[in-house]
Amino acid sequence: MSTVEQPKIADYHRHLLVCTGPRCTADGESQALFDSLGAAFKVAGLDQGELRVKRSRVSCFAACRGGPIFCVQPDGIWYYNVTPANLQRIINEHLVGGRPVDELIFHRGPATQP
Ligand code: FES
């Protein structure tokens, strides 16, 4: 009989993945952005409810330039150059408004292919 405890996570609408690896962004800039998400999501109403966004750090997406790099799933949208101002646009326009910020996208994954 297994004694391994089954993990649990709360329901979410989108999953925001943030690369905090050392090659795409220097000086901990991505980690600082990641650390700001809790408060920013609370202000935008993304910390709970039907639009709740789960956030996670990854160590490398194998893109490694033009960071900070963020990925929004299941939309399959990949963002680069996520400055604090650009992050606010992504939160307002995409995560709340449902409209990806076209000029910050460098790749679209399978979820958005025709
Ligand atoms: S270190 Fe960020 S994509 Fe590779």
PDB file of C-alpha atoms and ligand atoms in Angstrom:
ATOM      1  CA  MET A   1       0.000   0.000   0.000  1.00  0.00           C
ATOM      2  CA  SER A   2       1.353   3.389  -1.036  1.00  0.00           C
ATOM      3  CA  THR A   3       2.045   5.997   1.610  1.00  0.00           C
ATOM      4  CA  VAL A   4       2.821   8.705  -0.937  1.00  0.00           C
ATOM      5  CA  GLU A   5       0.597  11.712  -0.359  1.00  0.00           C
ATOM      6  CA  GLN A   6      -1.298  12.850  -3.453  1.00  0.00           C
ATOM      7  CA  PRO A   7      -0.557  16.535  -4.210  1.00  0.00           C
ATOM      8  CA  LYS A   8      -3.308  19.121  -4.618  1.00  0.00           C
ATOM      9  CA  ILE A   9      -3.479  22.435  -6.446  1.00  0.00           C
ATOM     10  CA  ALA A  10      -6.282  24.968  -6.576  1.00  0.00           C
ATOM     11  CA  ASP A  11      -8.302  25.399  -9.789  1.00  0.00           C
ATOM     12  CA  TYR A  12      -6.960  27.966 -12.241  1.00  0.00           C
ATOM     13  CA  HIS A  13      -7.879  29.490 -15.616  1.00  0.00           C
ATOM     14  CA  ARG A  14      -4.408  30.201 -16.993  1.00  0.00           C
ATOM     15  CA  HIS A  15      -0.868  29.230 -15.989  1.00  0.00           C
ATOM     16  CA  LEU A  16       1.865  31.869 -16.255  1.00  0.00           C
ATOM     17  CA  LEU A  17       5.374  30.451 -16.532  1.00  0.00           C
ATOM     18  CA  VAL A  18       8.340  32.748 -15.891  1.00  0.00           C
ATOM     19  CA  CYS A  19      11.951  31.906 -16.769  1.00  0.00           C
ATOM     20  CA  THR A  20      14.237  32.948 -13.922  1.00  0.00           C
ATOM     21  CA  GLY A  21      17.300  31.325 -15.486  1.00  0.00           C
ATOM     22  CA  PRO A  22      20.573  33.233 -15.836  1.00  0.00           C
ATOM     23  CA  ARG A  23      20.904  33.379 -19.646  1.00  0.00           C
ATOM     24  CA  CYS A  24      17.821  35.248 -20.902  1.00  0.00           C
ATOM     25  CA  THR A  25      17.805  37.924 -18.184  1.00  0.00           C
ATOM     26  CA  ALA A  26      20.616  39.391 -16.124  1.00  0.00           C
ATOM     27  CA  ASP A  27      20.712  40.574 -12.526  1.00  0.00           C
ATOM     28  CA  GLY A  28      17.655  38.783 -11.154  1.00  0.00           C
ATOM     29  CA  GLU A  29      15.235  40.942 -13.129  1.00  0.00           C
ATOM     30  CA  SER A  30      12.927  37.995 -13.852  1.00  0.00           C
ATOM     31  CA  GLN A  31      12.904  36.881 -10.228  1.00  0.00           C
ATOM     32  CA  ALA A  32      11.890  40.412  -9.182  1.00  0.00           C
ATOM     33  CA  LEU A  33       9.040  40.334 -11.709  1.00  0.00           C
ATOM     34  CA  PHE A  34       7.969  36.921 -10.448  1.00  0.00           C
ATOM     35  CA  ASP A  35       8.017  38.239  -6.873  1.00  0.00           C
ATOM     36  CA  SER A  36       5.751  41.127  -7.906  1.00  0.00           C
ATOM     37  CA  LEU A  37       3.056  38.861  -9.353  1.00  0.00           C
ATOM     38  CA  GLY A  38       1.309  38.064  -6.079  1.00  0.00           C
ATOM     39  CA  ALA A  39       0.422  41.689  -5.383  1.00  0.00           C
ATOM     40  CA  ALA A  40      -0.267  42.488  -9.044  1.00  0.00           C
ATOM     41  CA  PHE A  41      -2.648  39.533  -9.385  1.00  0.00           C
ATOM     42  CA  LYS A  42      -4.487  40.604  -6.239  1.00  0.00           C
ATOM     43  CA  VAL A  43      -5.035  44.116  -7.642  1.00  0.00           C
ATOM     44  CA  ALA A  44      -6.215  42.686 -10.984  1.00  0.00           C
ATOM     45  CA  GLY A  45      -8.479  40.074  -9.367  1.00  0.00           C
ATOM     46  CA  LEU A  46      -6.435  37.195 -10.782  1.00  0.00           C
ATOM     47  CA  ASP A  47      -5.518  35.655  -7.431  1.00  0.00           C
ATOM     48  CA  GLN A  48      -8.872  33.882  -7.111  1.00  0.00           C
ATOM     49  CA  GLY A  49     -12.148  33.301  -8.911  1.00  0.00           C
ATOM     50  CA  GLU A  50     -12.843  32.194 -12.460  1.00  0.00           C
ATOM     51  CA  LEU A  51      -9.860  34.058 -14.004  1.00  0.00           C
ATOM     52  CA  ARG A  52      -7.356  32.839 -11.390  1.00  0.00           C
ATOM     53  CA  VAL A  53      -3.824  32.597 -12.793  1.00  0.00           C
ATOM     54  CA  LYS A  54      -1.374  30.075 -11.404  1.00  0.00           C
ATOM     55  CA  ARG A  55       2.259  31.207 -11.582  1.00  0.00           C
ATOM     56  CA  SER A  56       5.419  29.129 -11.698  1.00  0.00           C
ATOM     57  CA  ARG A  57       9.131  29.652 -12.242  1.00  0.00           C
ATOM     58  CA  VAL A  58      11.147  27.609 -14.689  1.00  0.00           C
ATOM     59  CA  SER A  59      14.945  27.495 -14.943  1.00  0.00           C
ATOM     60  CA  CYS A  60      15.185  27.629 -18.768  1.00  0.00           C
ATOM     61  CA  PHE A  61      12.872  27.476 -21.808  1.00  0.00           C
ATOM     62  CA  ALA A  62      15.841  26.993 -24.181  1.00  0.00           C
ATOM     63  CA  ALA A  63      15.101  30.394 -25.723  1.00  0.00           C
ATOM     64  CA  CYS A  64      17.780  32.240 -23.739  1.00  0.00           C
ATOM     65  CA  ARG A  65      17.645  35.760 -25.191  1.00  0.00           C
ATOM     66  CA  GLY A  66      15.443  38.812 -25.173  1.00  0.00           C
ATOM     67  CA  GLY A  67      14.135  38.181 -21.665  1.00  0.00           C
ATOM     68  CA  PRO A  68      12.425  38.340 -19.391  1.00  0.00           C
ATOM     69  CA  ILE A  69      10.497  35.534 -21.083  1.00  0.00           C
ATOM     70  CA  PHE A  70       6.975  34.549 -19.989  1.00  0.00           C
ATOM     71  CA  CYS A  71       4.685  31.824 -21.333  1.00  0.00           C
ATOM     72  CA  VAL A  72       0.888  31.785 -20.930  1.00  0.00           C
ATOM     73  CA  GLN A  73      -0.799  28.379 -21.040  1.00  0.00           C
ATOM     74  CA  PRO A  74      -3.066  26.903 -22.261  1.00  0.00           C
ATOM     75  CA  ASP A  75      -3.100  29.792 -24.756  1.00  0.00           C
ATOM     76  CA  GLY A  76       0.336  28.871 -26.116  1.00  0.00           C
ATOM     77  CA  ILE A  77       1.499  32.491 -26.071  1.00  0.00           C
ATOM     78  CA  TRP A  78       5.181  33.287 -25.527  1.00  0.00           C
ATOM     79  CA  TYR A  79       6.225  36.819 -24.516  1.00  0.00           C
ATOM     80  CA  TYR A  80       9.685  38.416 -24.553  1.00  0.00           C
ATOM     81  CA  ASN A  81      11.033  41.725 -23.229  1.00  0.00           C
ATOM     82  CA  VAL A  82       8.630  41.580 -20.278  1.00  0.00           C
ATOM     83  CA  THR A  83       9.603  44.815 -18.534  1.00  0.00           C
ATOM     84  CA  PRO A  84       7.497  45.883 -15.541  1.00  0.00           C
ATOM     85  CA  ALA A  85       5.413  48.116 -17.861  1.00  0.00           C
ATOM     86  CA  ASN A  86       4.981  45.306 -20.390  1.00  0.00           C
ATOM     87  CA  LEU A  87       3.997  42.908 -17.606  1.00  0.00           C
ATOM     88  CA  GLN A  88       1.232  45.301 -16.606  1.00  0.00           C
ATOM     89  CA  ARG A  89      -0.033  45.309 -20.202  1.00  0.00           C
ATOM     90  CA  ILE A  90       0.003  41.497 -20.299  1.00  0.00           C
ATOM     91  CA  ILE A  91      -1.939  41.375 -17.036  1.00  0.00           C
ATOM     92  CA  ASN A  92      -4.530  43.949 -18.111  1.00  0.00           C
ATOM     93  CA  GLU A  93      -4.958  43.066 -21.777  1.00  0.00           C
ATOM     94  CA  HIS A  94      -4.351  39.305 -21.858  1.00  0.00           C
ATOM     95  CA  LEU A  95      -4.879  37.763 -18.431  1.00  0.00           C
ATOM     96  CA  VAL A  96      -7.857  39.985 -17.565  1.00  0.00           C
ATOM     97  CA  GLY A  97      -9.089  41.100 -20.993  1.00  0.00           C
ATOM     98  CA  GLY A  98      -8.392  37.899 -22.930  1.00  0.00           C
ATOM     99  CA  ARG A  99      -6.553  39.705 -25.780  1.00  0.00           C
ATOM    100  CA  PRO A 100      -2.864  38.738 -26.174  1.00  0.00           C
ATOM    101  CA  VAL A 101      -0.417  41.656 -26.593  1.00  0.00           C
ATOM    102  CA  ASP A 102       0.671  41.006 -30.186  1.00  0.00           C
ATOM    103  CA  GLU A 103       3.800  43.166 -30.286  1.00  0.00           C
ATOM    104  CA  LEU A 104       5.355  41.327 -27.310  1.00  0.00           C
ATOM    105  CA  ILE A 105       4.756  37.802 -28.698  1.00  0.00           C
ATOM    106  CA  PHE A 106       7.742  35.920 -30.162  1.00  0.00           C
ATOM    107  CA  HIS A 107       6.098  32.500 -30.568  1.00  0.00           C
ATOM    108  CA  ARG A 108       2.648  30.915 -30.670  1.00  0.00           C
ATOM    109  CA  GLY A 109       2.270  27.334 -29.535  1.00  0.00           C
ATOM    110  CA  PRO A 110      -0.210  24.649 -30.640  1.00  0.00           C
ATOM    111  CA  ALA A 111      -3.162  26.096 -28.698  1.00  0.00           C
ATOM    112  CA  THR A 112      -3.303  29.083 -31.056  1.00  0.00           C
ATOM    113  CA  GLN A 113      -2.577  27.331 -34.351  1.00  0.00           C
ATOM    114  CA  PRO A 114      -5.483  27.331 -36.868  1.00  0.00           C
TER     115      PRO A 114
HETATM  116  S1  FES B   1      17.713  30.980 -19.309  1.00  0.00           S
HETATM  117 FE1  FES B   1      15.721  31.800 -19.744  1.00  0.00          FE
HETATM  118  S2  FES B   1      15.163  30.742 -21.583  1.00  0.00           S
HETATM  119 FE2  FES B   1      17.073  29.896 -21.094  1.00  0.00          FE
END
